[in-house]
Amino acid sequence: MKALTSTIAAAILATLPLAAVAETPQRGGTLSWAIIAEPPTYDCHATGTFAVMQRVAPHYSTLMKFEPGNYPNIVGDLAASWDVSPDSLTYTFKLHPNVKFHDGTVLTSADLKATYDRIINPPDGIVSNRQASFTKVASVEAPDPLTVVFKMKEVDASMMTNFASPWNCVYSAARLKQDPNFPAKNIMGTGPFKFVEHVAGSHWTGERFADYFRKGRPYLDGFRSVTMTSAARVNALAGGQIDAEFRGFSPTERDRIVRALGKDANVLQESWLLHMIITFNTERKPFDDPRVRKALSLALDRWGGSTSLSKISLLGAPGGLVRPGSEWSASPKDMEKWPGYGRDMAANRAEAKRLLKEAGQENLTLTLMDRNIAPYVTAGIFAIDQWRQIGVKVEHKQVELASWYALQNSGDFEVFVDSFTQFSDDPSNVLYKYASHDRSPVAVHRAIDRELDQLFAEQARTADKAKRLELIRKFENRAMEQAYSVPLLWWQRIVVMNDRVKGWTMSPTHMIYQDLGDVWLAGSR
Amino acid sequence: MATAAQPAVASDAAVPGVRRLHPILAFIRYQPLGAAGLFVILVMGAAAILADVIAPYDPEAIDFVAMLTAPSWEHPFGTDAFGRDILTRIIYGARTALTIGFVSSFTGCSLGAVIGVTSAYFGGRVDLAIQRFIDVLLSYPIIVLALVVVAVLGHRPIGGIDVNLIAAIAIPIVPRVARVVRSSALAIREMPYVDAARAGGYSDRHIIFRHMLPNVLAPYLIMLTAYVAQAILLEASLSFLGLGVSEPKPAWGLMLSGDSANFYQEAPWMILFPGAAISLAVFSFNLFGDSLRDWLDPKFKT
Amino acid sequence: MLRYIAKRIFLMVPTLLGVAVLTFFMLRVVPGDIVEIKLRGDGGTVTQEVIERERERLGLNKPVVVQFGDWMKGLVTLDFGTSMWTGRAVIDEIGVRIGLTLQVAVMAAVISVLIALPLGTISALFRDTWIDYGVRIVTIAGLAVPSFWLGMLMIMGLLTFFAWSPPVTYTPFTEDPIANMSQLIWPALAVGYRYSAVVARMVRSSIIEVMKEDYIRTARAKGVYERLVVGRHAMRNALLPAITVVGLEFAFLIGGLVVTEQVFNLNGIGRLFVEAVGRNDFIIVQTLVLLIAVMFTVVNLVIDLLYGVLDPRIRYA
C-alpha cells in the first residue's frame, strides 16, 4: 500500500514538469477512449449529460471557449475578436473567415444567429436546455457575414462564461431551416473531426476534418470512443485496450491502472466542479425547524471524512457553495466558521445534540433518500454513520436515477443525498442551486428565502469582482446558517490516461476541453 | 405434517431398514449429502439469530482507522473500504439472506399452492383462466420479472425488512409452484374422500384447505426448500445490481456490488468471502432440497 | 402435425398479449420518467417548461390507454416504436445487441451439455457411490455459485495470473473469430457451468431410468461390454431429456445473462434491459420483455416438435 502510494505520487509529480516542457506534436493515429454512458440525443442544446458532450464536442465549434491550459480564462473559438460595450449591454463578435462546415459550406454570422435563436427561442418540438442562461439577451443580430451582435436587456456578469459554454454548439442555419430537429440525429459542425459512425452501446467514431479552420489541427487521424461499464474501462485502460477516459476514476481505480501501466500511466488530479449536497425537505416536520437542519449539518465531520473518503471514493475536499480552490471560493479559515466546518468535532456534536434537544428531537429518526451508485452510496453510508453518533437513526432508501429525480421534484422525501454540477465556476451558475424554490427549479429544498434571492440577483449584476466576491460570501454565510441544503463534500476529478496521449488539458469539469483538436499521440502503436 | 408425509414415505419402504431407524437418523444414513446441507443451514440459521451475540463488531459502524485491513486475528475476514469488519457483515448478512429467502419462498410457495389447488379443485373455466394467467407469468424469466417488480414497487423498508423486495422475489415463484401443485392436486381431486367431503356438504373453502392442501404438502415442502435457495440467489443478484438491499444494511450480494471489484488487488477478501457465503448457503439448500425430494418421493420432479 | 402446430401458435397469442398488457401497465406505475435523466444528466439545470415539452414530445402525457393502443397498433404493423432515450428505432437498438447475447447463450448451452453429458452418465453408472456424490456436489455447486461472482473471479484470476483481461469491445465472429472467442468464452463458461447442473441432473435420472428398460438388459445379457451399452443405447436416449432441459432453460439462460453481461461489459440485450429499466425507457423494456416471452414460447414449441422427431413413440393429436 505504502509503496503503491509513492508510485502514484511519483507518477503524478512526473507528469507536472513533463507537461510544462513543450514537445513537438506528432501527426496521425487514432485515439481510443472510454465512456460509460450512451448519449440520449446528438443535440447538445437539448441535454446536460457528458455522454453527449464528450462525444459531440470534437465535431463542433462554439463562439468562445475556455483557454486550453489556462482555465477559466476565456478566448475566442469561432470568434477572432470581440468587443464589450462600456455599459456591458452590447457584445460584438468578429468571426474567423473561411470557417468550413463538414459538408463544405462556409460558416457565416447567419449560422451563429440561427444557433443562438434556437437556444434562446426554441421552435416547437425543440428542447433547449440553456434557455435560462440567456433570458437577459434582447436580440441577436448579424449585420454582416462575419459579425454577430448580442444586445442585452440588462447587465449579466456571467455573459462571457455563457458564450464560452461548451453546450452552445454552432449548427448550420441551412440545415436547421430544413429541419429544426436536424442536430438531434445528425452530426454536422465545424469542429476538428467529422462524424463517421455510432453503433449503439458499442462505439462512436470520428475522422480528421482536413478543412478545419485552425491550420495544422487536428493532429489525430481520428478518434474512437468506446462505450463500456465503469468496471470495464478500468480493465481496458489497464490492459492497454484504450488510451484514455475523460470523466474520472476513483482513487482505487487509479491505483489499479497505475499498477498495471507503470511508467505509461499519466495521472492528473484536480478538484471537480461537482459536489454532494444534503438537502432537507423544509416543508416536512421537523426539517422546517432550522435548529434540526443545523444540528444535522453540524454532525457531519467534513474534514475527517474528506481525509478518509478521498482515499476510497470520488469524494474530495470540503467546500462551500462554490468550488474550493476556485477564484470565488471562501478560504478554509472562513469555512471553519460555518456550522459543521469547525475542526472540533466533539464540540460540534455536543452542539448538535443540544440543538436537537432544544427542538424536542432527541430521538430523531429519518429516511435518507439516495441514488444506488458510487459515490452517492459512499456519501450516504458516511452521513448515516455521522448522524448515528448524535443519536439520530436513519433508514437508507436507495433509488434509481429516474425515481431520484421524481421524488425530489414531488417533495416526497425527508432528507436526500443531492448533487450539483456545472460547466464552469461562474457564481450565478452554481449559487442557483441554493436560491429559493420558486425562483430556481433545482433548489429542491422547497424553502423560500428572499434574502438569498436578493443577494443572488445582486451578485449576478455586479461586474466588479471584489464586490461580487463580498456578495457571494454573504450568500454563502446565510445559506450555511439556514441549512436548507448543505454541501457535504466536493468531488475530486482523477483522470488517468496512457502517457502517449499528449496535448489534452485537465480542468475541474469533464464538460470542457473535449474537442480533441490539440490532442496527439506520441510514438506509434 | 406427519399424516401428510406418510403416504409418500410409505412408498419409499422399498428401501430396507428405513422403518427400523429413527426418521432423522434414517435421513442421515441414506441422504448424507442432504444431512450435511441441513447441518450447514442450521449453523447459518443459528449465526443469523445470534448475530448480536457472536458478531465481533457493529456491522454498520465506520472505522476509518481499520480501512481495508487484511485478514488477521482482529478481523478474521478482513475489513472493507469503510473499515467495517467483513466477518461481522457476513454473519449479519446471513440474517438478511435467510430472512428474505425464507419469507419470500414461503410467501411465493404458499400463494402458489393455494392457487394451484384452487385451480385444480374447481377445474373448468376457473382452471382455464388461472392457467392462462400462469402461462403469462411463466413467460418471464425470473430475474426479468423481479427487476420489473422492483422498478414498479420501489423499496419499502418496514422494521428493517424491505417488503417490496420480498414481493419482487416471491411473485416469480408463485406461477411455478402453482403449476406443479395443480398437477398433484388434480389427482387428489379424483380421490373418493374428496367426493365424500363434497357430498357431505362441506364448503369449497373447507375442502380446499382441509382436504386438498394437506395432501400436496410433500411437493410444497420440496419446493419451499428449493425456492429458498433461488430466493437467496435472486436477492444477491438484485443487490449486486444495486436494486436489492440498501447500504449500510449488510447483505452478501451488496458486498460484491458497486466498486468493490476495484479493490480486488488490495483487498481480495472483500470479494472472496461474501461470494463464498452466497454459494455455501445456496449449495446447502440445494443439497438438502434434492435429498428431501428423493426422500419424500423419488418420482417427484419439479 | 400441421394442425397441431397451428393450434399451438394460436394458443401463444393470448399468452403473449397477456405479457404485453401486464408489462405495459406495470411499467406505467413506475415512479418518475426518462425525461429528466435525459435533459439533466447527472445534475444539471433545466426548467419545468422544457421538461414538459419533452414529455409532450415523447407522448408521455397521453392517457395510458391511448399509449397502449399506439403500441399495439405498432406491433401489428411490426413497428416497435423508438427508444425514449436515443430516439432510434427499438428494432435497431435490439438488433445491434441480440447477436452477441444469442451467441453467448448458444455457447453456454453447448458448454453445459458438454459438461453435463459425461458427468451425468458417470453419476448414473456409479449411482450412490462416492463418485456419484462427488459429481453431484460439483454440479449442484454450479447451481449455487452466482454466475456474476464466478465472472468476477475469472476476471480477477486472468488479471492476476496472466496480466490479461478479455477484450471489452465486441468483434463479430465472422470478422475475427479469435477476438470474438477470447471475449465471449468467459461469460459462456460462467453461465454454462451453472446450467450444466440442471442438465447433468436430467441426464443422470434419465440414464438410470433407461438402464432399467428391457433392451438395455438384453444388450447387457448378451455380454456386450457395459460401457458400450451405455454409450450406444443409454446416452442416445438420455440426450432427449437433456435437449428438453436445454431448450426449456434457454429463455432463462438469456435471463441469466442479465446480470452476467454487467460483469463482462457485454453490449447485449441483458445489459440493455438493465439500463433501460434504470432510466425508465419503457418502450425498450416492454419490447424486450415481449421478445423474451416470444423466444420462450417459440423454443417451447420447437422442443415439443423435436421430441416428436427424436422419439417416434410420441404422436400428436
PDB file of C-alpha atoms in Angstrom, chain B residues 47 51-52 54-61 74-79 83-95 250-252 255:
ATOM      1  CA  ALA B  47     -25.489 -17.469  13.386  1.00  0.00           C
ATOM      2  CA  ALA B  51     -25.681 -12.338  15.281  1.00  0.00           C
ATOM      3  CA  ASP B  52     -25.896  -9.713  18.016  1.00  0.00           C
ATOM      4  CA  ILE B  54     -21.468 -13.692  18.239  1.00  0.00           C
ATOM      5  CA  ALA B  55     -20.526 -10.980  15.720  1.00  0.00           C
ATOM      6  CA  PRO B  56     -17.342  -9.274  16.883  1.00  0.00           C
ATOM      7  CA  TYR B  57     -18.252  -5.764  15.648  1.00  0.00           C
ATOM      8  CA  ASP B  58     -21.105  -3.438  14.778  1.00  0.00           C
ATOM      9  CA  PRO B  59     -21.914  -4.205  11.112  1.00  0.00           C
ATOM     10  CA  GLU B  60     -22.652  -0.600  10.206  1.00  0.00           C
ATOM     11  CA  ALA B  61     -20.053   1.321  12.196  1.00  0.00           C
ATOM     12  CA  GLU B  74      -8.801  -8.991  14.984  1.00  0.00           C
ATOM     13  CA  HIS B  75     -10.588  -9.183  11.644  1.00  0.00           C
ATOM     14  CA  PRO B  76     -10.603 -12.837  10.508  1.00  0.00           C
ATOM     15  CA  PHE B  77     -12.084 -11.961   7.098  1.00  0.00           C
ATOM     16  CA  GLY B  78     -10.518  -8.507   6.865  1.00  0.00           C
ATOM     17  CA  THR B  79     -12.333  -5.184   6.552  1.00  0.00           C
ATOM     18  CA  GLY B  83     -13.207  -0.295   7.845  1.00  0.00           C
ATOM     19  CA  ARG B  84     -16.236  -2.446   8.582  1.00  0.00           C
ATOM     20  CA  ASP B  85     -15.487  -5.994   9.701  1.00  0.00           C
ATOM     21  CA  ILE B  86     -16.324  -8.425   6.890  1.00  0.00           C
ATOM     22  CA  LEU B  87     -16.947 -11.417   9.152  1.00  0.00           C
ATOM     23  CA  THR B  88     -19.483  -9.354  11.084  1.00  0.00           C
ATOM     24  CA  ARG B  89     -21.168  -8.246   7.913  1.00  0.00           C
ATOM     25  CA  ILE B  90     -21.305 -11.818   6.639  1.00  0.00           C
ATOM     26  CA  ILE B  91     -22.888 -13.013   9.885  1.00  0.00           C
ATOM     27  CA  TYR B  92     -25.475 -10.241   9.765  1.00  0.00           C
ATOM     28  CA  GLY B  93     -25.752 -10.868   6.034  1.00  0.00           C
ATOM     29  CA  ALA B  94     -26.915 -14.402   6.877  1.00  0.00           C
ATOM     30  CA  ARG B  95     -29.751 -12.820   8.776  1.00  0.00           C
ATOM     31  CA  PRO B 250     -25.250  -5.930   5.453  1.00  0.00           C
ATOM     32  CA  ALA B 251     -26.177  -8.238   2.560  1.00  0.00           C
ATOM     33  CA  TRP B 252     -23.910 -10.606   0.672  1.00  0.00           C
ATOM     34  CA  MET B 255     -20.973  -6.532  -0.553  1.00  0.00           C
TER      35      MET B 255
END
